[in-house]
Amino acid sequence: AQSVTQLGSHVSVSEGALVLLRCNYSSSVPPYLFWYVQYPNQGLQLLLKYTSAATLVKGINGFEAEFKKSETSFHLTKPSAHMSDAAEYFCAVSDRSNDYKLSFGAGTTVTVRA
Amino acid sequence: GAGVSQSPSNKVTEKGKDVELRCDPISGHTALYWYRQSLGQGLEFLIYFQGNSAPDKSGLPSDRFSAERTGGSVSTLTIQRTQQEDSAVYLCASSLGVGNEQFFGPGTRLTVL
C-alpha cells in the first residue's frame, strides 16, 4: 500500500520568498507522484506530476518538484511566492498495485505575507 | 462540458435522510473516482469505476454508501440514512483511463444537521 506524508500543515512565506513544501512517500512499486492545489471553495487542480520520466518536473504557475528515490521525497518549490499562491496544497501518490487510485497527504496551507 | 461537473454544489440535509450526489465526467473519460474531503480524515478514496468492469468499492466507509455509473458516463453517489459524520466535501474525478491524470470537479459540500 502506498502513503504520503506532508511535513508541516501550515507554511507562511513572504511575497517574493522561496516556497518549499515537503512530501515523502511510501510505495512498494514505482510510484506516480502528484501535487495538487486547492483554492477556497474550489476543486483540486493539478500542479505537476511525476510518472517515471524526468526526475525534475516543472508544473504550472512556476512550481517544480524533484523526485528523489533515495530519499523517497517529492518536495514542491517555487522560487518567488506571489499572493495568488495562497491556497492548500496536496501531495498524492498512486501506483499500479492499486489501480492508480490516489492516496493524499494531509495537505499544507500556504499563506503569503505582503 | 469542458470539465467535470458536480451537483448540487451544496446540500444540507437532516440526519437520517437519504441524499444523492451527481457527477458528470469529462466526455470520453472511462475512469471515474469518488473521494471525500473532511476535516478529520483529509482526502480519502471512496469508489472507482473503470469502463464496464465491476467498481472498486474498497473505500466506502459503510454499507450506507453506494454508487452507480449509468451508461459509462454519469455517476450518482447515494448515502442512505445520513449521519453527522457524513458531513464533508465529496469530490468526483475522471480520467482517460487507469494511470492517466485525474481531473477533479468542484465538489459537493454536504452538511448533515
PDB file of N, CA and C in Angstrom, chain A residues 59-103:
ATOM      1  N   GLY A  59       5.842  22.424 -13.396  1.00  0.00           N
ATOM      2  CA  GLY A  59       4.395  22.488 -13.493  1.00  0.00           C
ATOM      3  C   GLY A  59       3.911  23.882 -13.819  1.00  0.00           C
ATOM      4  N   ILE A  60       2.670  24.115 -13.509  1.00  0.00           N
ATOM      5  CA  ILE A  60       2.069  25.410 -13.798  1.00  0.00           C
ATOM      6  C   ILE A  60       2.420  26.419 -12.709  1.00  0.00           C
ATOM      7  N   ASN A  61       2.237  27.672 -13.032  1.00  0.00           N
ATOM      8  CA  ASN A  61       2.410  28.769 -12.068  1.00  0.00           C
ATOM      9  C   ASN A  61       3.818  28.845 -11.479  1.00  0.00           C
ATOM     10  N   GLY A  62       4.806  28.354 -12.191  1.00  0.00           N
ATOM     11  CA  GLY A  62       6.188  28.466 -11.736  1.00  0.00           C
ATOM     12  C   GLY A  62       6.628  27.441 -10.713  1.00  0.00           C
ATOM     13  N   PHE A  63       5.809  26.462 -10.428  1.00  0.00           N
ATOM     14  CA  PHE A  63       6.163  25.428  -9.455  1.00  0.00           C
ATOM     15  C   PHE A  63       6.966  24.314 -10.126  1.00  0.00           C
ATOM     16  N   GLU A  64       7.815  23.678  -9.341  1.00  0.00           N
ATOM     17  CA  GLU A  64       8.511  22.496  -9.793  1.00  0.00           C
ATOM     18  C   GLU A  64       8.743  21.566  -8.608  1.00  0.00           C
ATOM     19  N   ALA A  65       9.011  20.303  -8.924  1.00  0.00           N
ATOM     20  CA  ALA A  65       9.260  19.314  -7.888  1.00  0.00           C
ATOM     21  C   ALA A  65      10.289  18.323  -8.391  1.00  0.00           C
ATOM     22  N   GLU A  66      11.066  17.774  -7.476  1.00  0.00           N
ATOM     23  CA  GLU A  66      12.095  16.816  -7.840  1.00  0.00           C
ATOM     24  C   GLU A  66      11.841  15.488  -7.159  1.00  0.00           C
ATOM     25  N   PHE A  67      11.804  14.429  -7.947  1.00  0.00           N
ATOM     26  CA  PHE A  67      11.650  13.075  -7.429  1.00  0.00           C
ATOM     27  C   PHE A  67      13.024  12.567  -7.013  1.00  0.00           C
ATOM     28  N   LYS A  68      13.145  12.216  -5.748  1.00  0.00           N
ATOM     29  CA  LYS A  68      14.390  11.654  -5.231  1.00  0.00           C
ATOM     30  C   LYS A  68      14.092  10.286  -4.643  1.00  0.00           C
ATOM     31  N   LYS A  69      14.409   9.258  -5.395  1.00  0.00           N
ATOM     32  CA  LYS A  69      14.086   7.902  -4.963  1.00  0.00           C
ATOM     33  C   LYS A  69      14.822   7.533  -3.681  1.00  0.00           C
ATOM     34  N   SER A  70      16.091   7.939  -3.582  1.00  0.00           N
ATOM     35  CA  SER A  70      16.886   7.570  -2.416  1.00  0.00           C
ATOM     36  C   SER A  70      16.324   8.175  -1.131  1.00  0.00           C
ATOM     37  N   GLU A  71      15.640   9.291  -1.259  1.00  0.00           N
ATOM     38  CA  GLU A  71      15.067   9.966  -0.095  1.00  0.00           C
ATOM     39  C   GLU A  71      13.550   9.755  -0.004  1.00  0.00           C
ATOM     40  N   THR A  72      12.996   9.041  -0.960  1.00  0.00           N
ATOM     41  CA  THR A  72      11.531   8.856  -1.098  1.00  0.00           C
ATOM     42  C   THR A  72      10.810  10.192  -0.906  1.00  0.00           C
ATOM     43  N   SER A  73      11.308  11.198  -1.626  1.00  0.00           N
ATOM     44  CA  SER A  73      10.735  12.532  -1.466  1.00  0.00           C
ATOM     45  C   SER A  73      10.290  13.100  -2.802  1.00  0.00           C
ATOM     46  N   PHE A  74       9.426  14.058  -2.712  1.00  0.00           N
ATOM     47  CA  PHE A  74       8.898  14.761  -3.900  1.00  0.00           C
ATOM     48  C   PHE A  74       8.500  16.157  -3.438  1.00  0.00           C
ATOM     49  N   HIS A  75       9.483  16.938  -3.041  1.00  0.00           N
ATOM     50  CA  HIS A  75       9.227  18.269  -2.490  1.00  0.00           C
ATOM     51  C   HIS A  75       8.867  19.267  -3.589  1.00  0.00           C
ATOM     52  N   LEU A  76       7.975  20.160  -3.265  1.00  0.00           N
ATOM     53  CA  LEU A  76       7.485  21.179  -4.212  1.00  0.00           C
ATOM     54  C   LEU A  76       8.149  22.514  -3.902  1.00  0.00           C
ATOM     55  N   THR A  77       8.610  23.201  -4.935  1.00  0.00           N
ATOM     56  CA  THR A  77       9.245  24.505  -4.726  1.00  0.00           C
ATOM     57  C   THR A  77       8.760  25.516  -5.747  1.00  0.00           C
ATOM     58  N   LYS A  78       8.884  26.773  -5.327  1.00  0.00           N
ATOM     59  CA  LYS A  78       8.669  27.896  -6.233  1.00  0.00           C
ATOM     60  C   LYS A  78       9.628  28.988  -5.782  1.00  0.00           C
ATOM     61  N   PRO A  79      10.434  29.522  -6.676  1.00  0.00           N
ATOM     62  CA  PRO A  79      11.492  30.453  -6.270  1.00  0.00           C
ATOM     63  C   PRO A  79      10.969  31.734  -5.614  1.00  0.00           C
ATOM     64  N   SER A  80       9.824  32.225  -6.087  1.00  0.00           N
ATOM     65  CA  SER A  80       9.352  33.525  -5.629  1.00  0.00           C
ATOM     66  C   SER A  80       7.837  33.483  -5.441  1.00  0.00           C
ATOM     67  N   ALA A  81       7.398  33.581  -4.210  1.00  0.00           N
ATOM     68  CA  ALA A  81       5.970  33.463  -3.913  1.00  0.00           C
ATOM     69  C   ALA A  81       5.193  34.705  -4.341  1.00  0.00           C
ATOM     70  N   HIS A  82       3.990  34.448  -4.850  1.00  0.00           N
ATOM     71  CA  HIS A  82       3.049  35.517  -5.166  1.00  0.00           C
ATOM     72  C   HIS A  82       1.863  35.412  -4.225  1.00  0.00           C
ATOM     73  N   MET A  83       1.163  36.512  -4.050  1.00  0.00           N
ATOM     74  CA  MET A  83      -0.014  36.494  -3.184  1.00  0.00           C
ATOM     75  C   MET A  83      -1.022  35.453  -3.666  1.00  0.00           C
ATOM     76  N   SER A  84      -1.081  35.259  -4.965  1.00  0.00           N
ATOM     77  CA  SER A  84      -2.043  34.316  -5.539  1.00  0.00           C
ATOM     78  C   SER A  84      -1.702  32.855  -5.243  1.00  0.00           C
ATOM     79  N   ASP A  85      -0.530  32.612  -4.648  1.00  0.00           N
ATOM     80  CA  ASP A  85      -0.154  31.236  -4.297  1.00  0.00           C
ATOM     81  C   ASP A  85      -0.787  30.778  -2.992  1.00  0.00           C
ATOM     82  N   ALA A  86      -1.455  31.671  -2.293  1.00  0.00           N
ATOM     83  CA  ALA A  86      -2.113  31.297  -1.041  1.00  0.00           C
ATOM     84  C   ALA A  86      -3.225  30.292  -1.332  1.00  0.00           C
ATOM     85  N   ALA A  87      -3.080  29.105  -0.796  1.00  0.00           N
ATOM     86  CA  ALA A  87      -4.015  28.005  -1.087  1.00  0.00           C
ATOM     87  C   ALA A  87      -3.599  26.808  -0.240  1.00  0.00           C
ATOM     88  N   GLU A  88      -4.321  25.701  -0.430  1.00  0.00           N
ATOM     89  CA  GLU A  88      -3.917  24.455   0.219  1.00  0.00           C
ATOM     90  C   GLU A  88      -3.323  23.536  -0.846  1.00  0.00           C
ATOM     91  N   TYR A  89      -2.244  22.881  -0.491  1.00  0.00           N
ATOM     92  CA  TYR A  89      -1.502  22.045  -1.423  1.00  0.00           C
ATOM     93  C   TYR A  89      -1.491  20.604  -0.928  1.00  0.00           C
ATOM     94  N   PHE A  90      -1.760  19.695  -1.841  1.00  0.00           N
ATOM     95  CA  PHE A  90      -1.805  18.281  -1.504  1.00  0.00           C
ATOM     96  C   PHE A  90      -0.815  17.505  -2.364  1.00  0.00           C
ATOM     97  N   CYS A  91      -0.040  16.678  -1.698  1.00  0.00           N
ATOM     98  CA  CYS A  91       0.808  15.718  -2.390  1.00  0.00           C
ATOM     99  C   CYS A  91       0.046  14.405  -2.456  1.00  0.00           C
ATOM    100  N   ALA A  92       0.179  13.683  -3.553  1.00  0.00           N
ATOM    101  CA  ALA A  92      -0.536  12.421  -3.703  1.00  0.00           C
ATOM    102  C   ALA A  92       0.339  11.400  -4.413  1.00  0.00           C
ATOM    103  N   VAL A  93       0.082  10.133  -4.133  1.00  0.00           N
ATOM    104  CA  VAL A  93       0.829   9.036  -4.749  1.00  0.00           C
ATOM    105  C   VAL A  93      -0.155   8.008  -5.288  1.00  0.00           C
ATOM    106  N   SER A  94       0.216   7.390  -6.373  1.00  0.00           N
ATOM    107  CA  SER A  94      -0.569   6.269  -6.879  1.00  0.00           C
ATOM    108  C   SER A  94       0.398   5.284  -7.516  1.00  0.00           C
ATOM    109  N   ASP A  95      -0.018   4.056  -7.657  1.00  0.00           N
ATOM    110  CA  ASP A  95       0.811   3.076  -8.365  1.00  0.00           C
ATOM    111  C   ASP A  95      -0.056   1.970  -8.933  1.00  0.00           C
ATOM    112  N   ARG A  96       0.587   1.143  -9.753  1.00  0.00           N
ATOM    113  CA  ARG A  96      -0.174   0.138 -10.486  1.00  0.00           C
ATOM    114  C   ARG A  96      -0.715  -0.955  -9.583  1.00  0.00           C
ATOM    115  N   SER A  97      -0.154  -1.083  -8.387  1.00  0.00           N
ATOM    116  CA  SER A  97      -0.630  -2.139  -7.494  1.00  0.00           C
ATOM    117  C   SER A  97      -2.022  -1.832  -6.948  1.00  0.00           C
ATOM    118  N   ASN A  98      -2.442  -0.584  -7.099  1.00  0.00           N
ATOM    119  CA  ASN A  98      -3.698  -0.143  -6.509  1.00  0.00           C
ATOM    120  C   ASN A  98      -4.570   0.531  -7.552  1.00  0.00           C
ATOM    121  N   ASP A  99      -4.394   0.109  -8.810  1.00  0.00           N
ATOM    122  CA  ASP A  99      -5.168   0.684  -9.923  1.00  0.00           C
ATOM    123  C   ASP A  99      -5.024   2.205  -9.997  1.00  0.00           C
ATOM    124  N   TYR A 100      -3.904   2.693  -9.524  1.00  0.00           N
ATOM    125  CA  TYR A 100      -3.608   4.123  -9.627  1.00  0.00           C
ATOM    126  C   TYR A 100      -4.611   5.005  -8.904  1.00  0.00           C
ATOM    127  N   LYS A 101      -5.269   4.454  -7.863  1.00  0.00           N
ATOM    128  CA  LYS A 101      -6.089   5.325  -7.026  1.00  0.00           C
ATOM    129  C   LYS A 101      -5.159   6.246  -6.246  1.00  0.00           C
ATOM    130  N   LEU A 102      -5.570   7.466  -6.059  1.00  0.00           N
ATOM    131  CA  LEU A 102      -4.731   8.443  -5.392  1.00  0.00           C
ATOM    132  C   LEU A 102      -4.827   8.310  -3.871  1.00  0.00           C
ATOM    133  N   SER A 103      -3.645   8.341  -3.234  1.00  0.00           N
ATOM    134  CA  SER A 103      -3.592   8.472  -1.782  1.00  0.00           C
ATOM    135  C   SER A 103      -2.994   9.834  -1.480  1.00  0.00           C
TER     136      SER A 103
END
